C-alpha atoms as one frame of an Amber mdcrd trajectory, in Angstrom:
protein
   0.099   0.104   0.060   1.153   3.513  -0.791   0.342   6.415   1.447   0.886
   9.963   0.470   1.610  12.526   3.355   0.809  16.154   2.892  -0.210  19.111
   4.964  -0.868  22.778   5.215  -2.652  23.521   2.202  -4.407  26.552   3.455
  -7.201  26.740   1.077  -8.624  30.230   0.704  -5.320  32.027   1.693  -4.621
  35.557   0.529  -1.128  36.446   0.032  -0.178  40.237   0.311  -3.662  40.653
  -1.223  -3.378  37.949  -3.818  -5.681  35.089  -3.979  -3.958  31.676  -4.312
  -7.077  29.975  -5.723  -5.249  29.220  -9.145  -2.238  27.832  -7.410  -4.223
  25.381  -5.157  -6.203  24.502  -8.389  -3.104  23.718 -10.206  -1.637  21.846
  -7.223  -4.652  19.676  -6.890  -4.761  18.598 -10.612  -0.966  17.933 -10.322
  -1.669  15.816  -7.241  -4.399  13.887  -8.846  -2.066  13.082 -11.724   0.355
  11.904  -9.198  -2.192   9.499  -7.358  -2.874   7.987 -10.800   0.885   7.574
 -11.789   2.086   6.074  -8.545  -1.069   4.295  -7.774  -1.460   5.948  -4.290
  -4.087   4.005  -2.018  -4.493   6.851   0.713  -3.684  10.363   1.599  -3.264
  11.968   4.918  -3.524  15.700   5.192  -1.957  16.636   8.553  -3.732  19.621
   9.411  -4.614  23.328   8.049  -6.533  22.195   5.088  -8.100  25.819   5.138
  -6.495  29.098   5.990  -9.174  30.377   8.286 -12.060  29.167  10.147 -14.534
  30.817   7.637 -13.052  29.983   4.333 -14.246  31.538   0.986 -16.818  29.340
  -0.660 -14.649  28.630  -3.623 -12.245  27.086  -1.050 -14.951  24.720   0.376
 -15.823  23.909  -3.230 -12.183  22.685  -3.741 -12.360  20.637  -0.599 -15.489
  18.852  -1.420 -14.466  18.343  -5.105 -11.330  16.798  -3.648 -13.254  14.354
  -1.641 -15.163  13.402  -4.911 -12.161  13.032  -6.978 -10.526  10.745  -4.153
 -13.785   8.595  -4.247 -13.710   8.234  -7.902 -10.331   6.792  -7.723 -10.977
   4.458  -4.607  -8.287   6.463  -2.793  -8.976   6.747   0.983  -8.612  10.143
   2.537  -7.694  11.092   6.094  -7.858  14.547   7.255  -6.897  16.019  10.651
  -7.673  19.426  11.804  -4.916  22.078  12.243  -5.019  25.235  14.510  -6.174
  27.329  11.388  -9.191  24.936  10.819 -12.382  25.502  12.437 -13.814  22.207
  14.287 -17.470  23.292  13.844 -17.047  23.978  10.087 -15.148  20.527   9.531
 -17.872  18.757  11.586 -20.488  20.199   9.341 -19.792  17.358   6.524 -17.755
  15.034   8.569 -20.414  12.330   8.640 -21.356  12.730   5.238 -17.847  12.494
   3.894 -17.345   9.186   5.913 -19.588   7.463   3.302 -17.181   8.931   0.444
 -14.310   7.115   2.253 -13.014  10.264   3.892 -12.257  10.297   7.681 -11.968
  13.821   9.362 -10.561  14.079  12.722 -11.475  17.512  14.014 -10.864  17.538
  17.747  -9.442  15.314  20.439 -12.094  13.079  22.009 -10.950  11.264  25.311
 -14.305   9.581  25.478 -13.983   7.907  21.925 -10.545   6.873  21.395 -11.973
   4.491  18.668 -12.624   7.455  16.412  -8.891   8.309  16.385  -7.828   4.880
  15.060  -8.426   4.496  11.321  -8.023   1.373   9.242  -6.399   1.992   5.763
  -7.326  -1.109   3.570  -5.844  -2.159   0.531  -7.327  -3.250  -2.861  -8.333
  -6.528  -1.560 -10.041  -4.879   1.394  -7.603  -5.997   3.829  -6.308  -3.765
   6.616  -2.654  -2.501   5.374  -1.966   0.069   8.089  -3.449   1.711  10.897
  -3.707   5.688  11.382  -3.721   7.173  14.798  -5.406  10.325  13.603  -4.466
  12.965  16.085  -5.526  16.559  15.149  -4.156  19.967  16.681  -4.461  19.521
  20.405  -6.120  22.251  22.410  -5.436  22.393  25.855  -9.082  22.282  26.837
  -9.613  18.954  25.072  -6.776  16.897  26.972  -6.930  18.547  30.322  -8.296
  20.722  33.028  -6.561  23.584  34.960  -6.494  23.459  38.746  -6.552  26.333
  40.941  -3.139  27.161  42.346  -0.966  25.556  39.671   2.128  27.331  38.692
   3.353  28.014  35.106   5.742  25.174  35.231   3.136  22.912  36.618   0.664
  23.537  34.047   3.576  23.050  31.470   4.463  19.808  32.746   0.994  18.767
  33.226   0.028  19.346  29.747   3.030  17.781  28.369   1.996  14.794  30.367
  -1.471  14.509  29.309  -0.592  15.160  25.515   1.925  12.264  25.791  -0.812
  10.291  27.456  -3.480  10.806  24.798  -0.857   9.841  21.927   0.003   6.651
  23.951  -3.738   5.645  24.500  -4.490   6.003  20.933  -1.272   4.204  19.957
  -2.110   1.251  22.383  -5.516   0.891  20.922  -4.064   0.550  17.426  -1.517
  -1.911  18.903  -4.477  -3.922  20.193  -6.239  -3.963  16.923  -2.834  -4.995
  15.144  -2.668  -8.095  17.397  -5.813  -9.299  16.266  -4.622  -9.558  12.670
  -3.000 -12.293  10.952   0.015 -10.338  10.339   0.830  -6.911  12.030   0.769
  -3.923   9.825   2.707  -0.528  10.031   0.981   2.047  12.568   1.159   5.791
  11.383   0.731   8.661  13.635  -0.347  12.374  12.891   0.311  15.675  14.655
  -0.290  19.452  14.026   1.961  21.067  16.195   5.704  22.316  16.547   8.139
  19.616  17.466  11.532  20.353  18.825  14.204  20.555  15.956  11.551  21.821
  13.348  12.548  25.046  11.521   9.617  27.390  10.977   8.930  30.046   8.376
   7.520  33.628   8.449   3.883  32.606   7.722   3.796  29.966  10.366   1.625
  31.402  13.159   3.159  31.018  16.382   1.604  27.878  17.906   1.361  27.400
  21.570  -0.199  24.031  22.850  -1.170  25.776  26.199   2.162  26.872  27.747
   4.395  24.730  25.399   5.945  26.261  22.417   7.497  23.011  21.167   7.137
  19.384  22.140  10.010  16.872  22.333   9.863  13.824  20.287   9.932  11.740
  23.260   6.416  12.476  23.771   5.337  10.398  20.687   5.000   6.591  20.639
   6.998   4.400  18.590   5.157   5.018  15.348   6.329   3.558  12.209   5.799
   6.808  10.754   4.658  10.144  11.914   2.865  12.579   9.558   3.239  15.999
  10.844   1.721  19.353   9.939   2.022  23.053  10.834   5.608  23.715   9.895
   5.601  24.762   6.231   9.339  23.668   5.567   9.636  19.976   4.458  11.894
  18.280   7.029  12.557  15.237   9.227  12.904  15.671  12.820  14.516  12.298
  13.496  17.697  10.989  12.054  15.827   7.863  10.468  13.390  10.137   8.698
  10.403   8.272  10.121   9.154  11.529  11.831   8.664  14.349   9.404   7.022
  17.464   8.187   5.608  17.247   4.655   5.584  20.880   4.410   3.082  23.090
   2.648   2.603  22.446  -1.183   2.965  26.123  -2.037   4.984  28.923  -0.519
   3.103  30.706   2.026   5.586  33.635   2.753   8.662  35.068   0.951  11.177
  33.320   3.248   9.915  29.971   2.192  11.425  30.501  -1.359  14.606  28.868
  -2.228  13.610  25.399  -1.044  11.611  22.644  -3.082   8.018  21.967  -1.924
   7.537  18.284  -1.515   5.191  15.690  -0.087   6.020  12.238   1.150   4.982
   8.750  -0.198   5.143   5.759   2.431   5.286   2.279   0.832   4.057  -0.034
   3.479   5.173  -3.051   1.441   8.579  -1.923   2.210   8.077  -2.123   5.984
   8.974  -5.304   8.004   7.589  -6.130  11.246   9.693  -3.526  12.622  11.190
  -0.741  10.633  15.015  -0.699  11.060  16.538   2.892  10.812  19.369   1.320
   8.549  16.717   0.177   6.121  15.135   3.633   5.338  17.467   4.592   2.678
  18.250   1.106   1.569  17.858   1.346  -2.327  16.132  -2.011  -2.333  13.268
  -0.913  -0.108  12.883   2.887  -0.341   9.795   3.029   2.124   9.801   6.716
   2.209   9.893   8.828  -1.186  10.009  12.692  -1.639   8.184  13.986  -4.539
   9.145  17.502  -5.448   5.928  19.795  -6.081   6.458  22.203  -9.192   5.920
  26.023  -8.740   2.620  27.253  -9.674   3.261  30.837  -9.394   6.584  32.822
 -10.070   7.562  34.556  -6.645  10.848  36.211  -6.084  12.409  37.980  -3.084
  15.445  40.362  -3.811  17.977  41.701  -1.614  20.813  44.405  -1.768  21.475
  47.838  -2.129  19.388  49.811  -4.326  21.839  49.771  -7.445  22.074  45.883
  -7.027  18.224  45.397  -6.740  17.629  47.354  -9.785  20.073  45.333 -11.717
  18.517  42.078 -10.604  15.079  43.271 -11.513  16.532  43.659 -15.098  17.938
  40.266 -14.944  14.496  38.875 -13.632  12.990  40.164 -16.861  15.437  38.121
 -19.030  14.802  35.104 -17.154  10.954  35.653 -17.458  11.252  35.800 -21.116
  12.550  32.128 -21.144   9.538  30.474 -19.333   8.834  27.251 -21.332   5.443
  27.241 -23.145   2.936  24.905 -21.463   4.638  25.285 -18.018   2.756  26.120
 -14.949   4.302  29.753 -14.892   3.289  30.606 -18.374   1.676  33.887 -18.868
   1.817  34.665 -15.095   3.312  37.793 -13.718   5.994  37.602 -11.111   5.244
  38.396  -7.704   8.159  40.508  -6.087   9.389  41.405  -2.734  12.309  43.726
  -2.423  14.565  44.287   0.693  16.793  47.380   0.245  19.711  47.197   2.414
  21.141  50.568   3.260  22.204  52.446   6.467  21.007  55.848   5.147  17.624
  56.939   4.538  16.376  56.758   0.808  13.333  58.808   0.153  12.704  57.687
  -3.461  13.148  53.859  -3.165   9.605  52.871  -3.892   9.461  55.298  -6.689
  12.522  54.073  -8.391  11.386  50.379  -8.136   7.973  51.036  -9.764   9.888
  52.777 -12.529  12.136  49.846 -12.810   9.049  47.193 -13.277   6.927  49.299
 -15.550   5.688  47.514 -18.514   7.115  44.096 -17.226   5.153  41.343 -15.933
   6.192  41.935 -12.414   3.805  42.851  -9.446   5.546  44.510  -6.546   4.068
  43.117  -3.494   6.256  44.285  -0.594   9.123  46.776  -0.045  11.231  46.512
   3.014  14.418  48.496   4.184  16.959  47.161   6.328  20.309  48.481   7.862
  23.517  46.402   7.328  23.645  45.228  10.632  19.809  44.006  10.484  20.604
  42.214   7.294  23.468  40.195   8.700  21.498  39.395  11.782  18.668  38.006
   9.510  21.142  35.732   7.362  20.011  32.277   6.690  22.729  30.794   9.207
  20.730  32.104  12.195  17.617  30.295  10.971  19.377  26.822  10.902  17.155
  23.835  12.635  18.500  22.198  15.778  18.927  19.044  13.707  21.703  20.870
  11.567  23.708  21.952  14.662  25.776  20.395  17.097  25.303  20.920  20.693
  28.220  23.411  21.090  27.059  25.359  18.002  23.333  25.696  19.696  25.337
  27.055  22.754  27.326  29.353  21.106  24.426  30.917  19.031  22.390  31.236
  22.407  25.282  33.239  23.860  25.617  35.402  20.599  21.823  36.293  20.694
  21.758  37.259  24.597  22.710  40.938  24.860  22.478  40.606  28.656  25.617
  38.488  29.021  29.035  40.397  28.996  32.302  39.183  27.700  33.474  38.082
  31.196  30.275  36.235  32.098  30.468  34.731  28.359  33.926  33.210  29.092
  32.667  31.820  32.541  29.728  30.153  30.978  31.724  28.840  27.994  34.245
  27.094  30.355  31.412  25.862  32.370  29.819  24.382  29.188  33.039  22.836
  27.812  33.386  20.925  31.307  29.976  19.571  31.125  30.367  18.499  27.536
  33.499  16.689  28.390  31.779  14.848  31.384  28.815  13.965  29.181  31.100
  12.515  26.550  32.983  10.541  29.227  29.590   9.263  30.632  28.467   7.969
  27.026  31.636   6.158  26.444  31.272   4.298  29.756  27.751   3.345  28.702
  28.920   1.948  25.758
């Protein structure tokens, strides 16, 4: 069985006043073609199918047409709610969609854990995987606050309840699994920020109660964890089993420069227990990434005014080379410009407008930054925890704390190095 993992479609989104309707329409058409060519049996959308709780009518039409298109292909669809989604709106059609082979998990239900365990069946009608469909968890759904609790107590209590909820759903799936002749993979879902995930400008700060990010230790030992909320595709575990699919289209300018993708999981490549060493074995390849084409030309330019004006000229040359029949054919470029200069320039916007006049370019945003601000916003400062060593994380934390003077920095560094040596020695003894 092949299962496709995607998330964060944000149907109905407006980008700097621009509708994303055409992009979403083109993406869904591309997705349906992929389902056919790859013989996908099921699709999991890990939250934020809509951009707001009250999406425009065309976004709802796309949503319902997707369900019909999936039904026509005999492809199961599992949708879990995200923080942007409205529980009541998703519940409006939830029961009806279940008859069309689409299951929607809109809210955590402690009294009905069965509703969170969904069987994915192959073409022979046999269970080929279990999905622990866990939506965005609101604190009120999993716990009740007690009087007199400190902030730390609330944080630890919520972390415990979230972990308990995941474990209860997982154990129920395991119980169902033992009843089968042969166990099948168990796939979890989540819409949250997990530690190590790299966020982007368009990701709304998500606090599950008082928790900004959850450690991966909260999750049970799923064979695969389909995450949503963070728009940059990335794995948060070394073996690649727990990962964010990312959004299918860039939802902010700082998501540019990286391919958008979705994930296809092949359960036939899973053993009784999936070994980390097998994940990238060419013979098995249980996890495959599929790059999503661009459906709208978007560009962000940075530099001093002279450099930016030259880059705009180069953009026009690149635009004329767009291949006929491509998704970008006939579309104007959406442009963001960041002018880096310490001095005040009064005619920046006027000169930029003059530079794009008569060209298929729409100037959506102009920002100004000093040289110091530009350096601080460099890409290196936005690396994920998984890309950094423990020492690099410590050093970056020191650099970003203006309250620590040079003498204190030296003392903390020496203390950190001493602790690091002790930790390494302890690990060697355990081995």
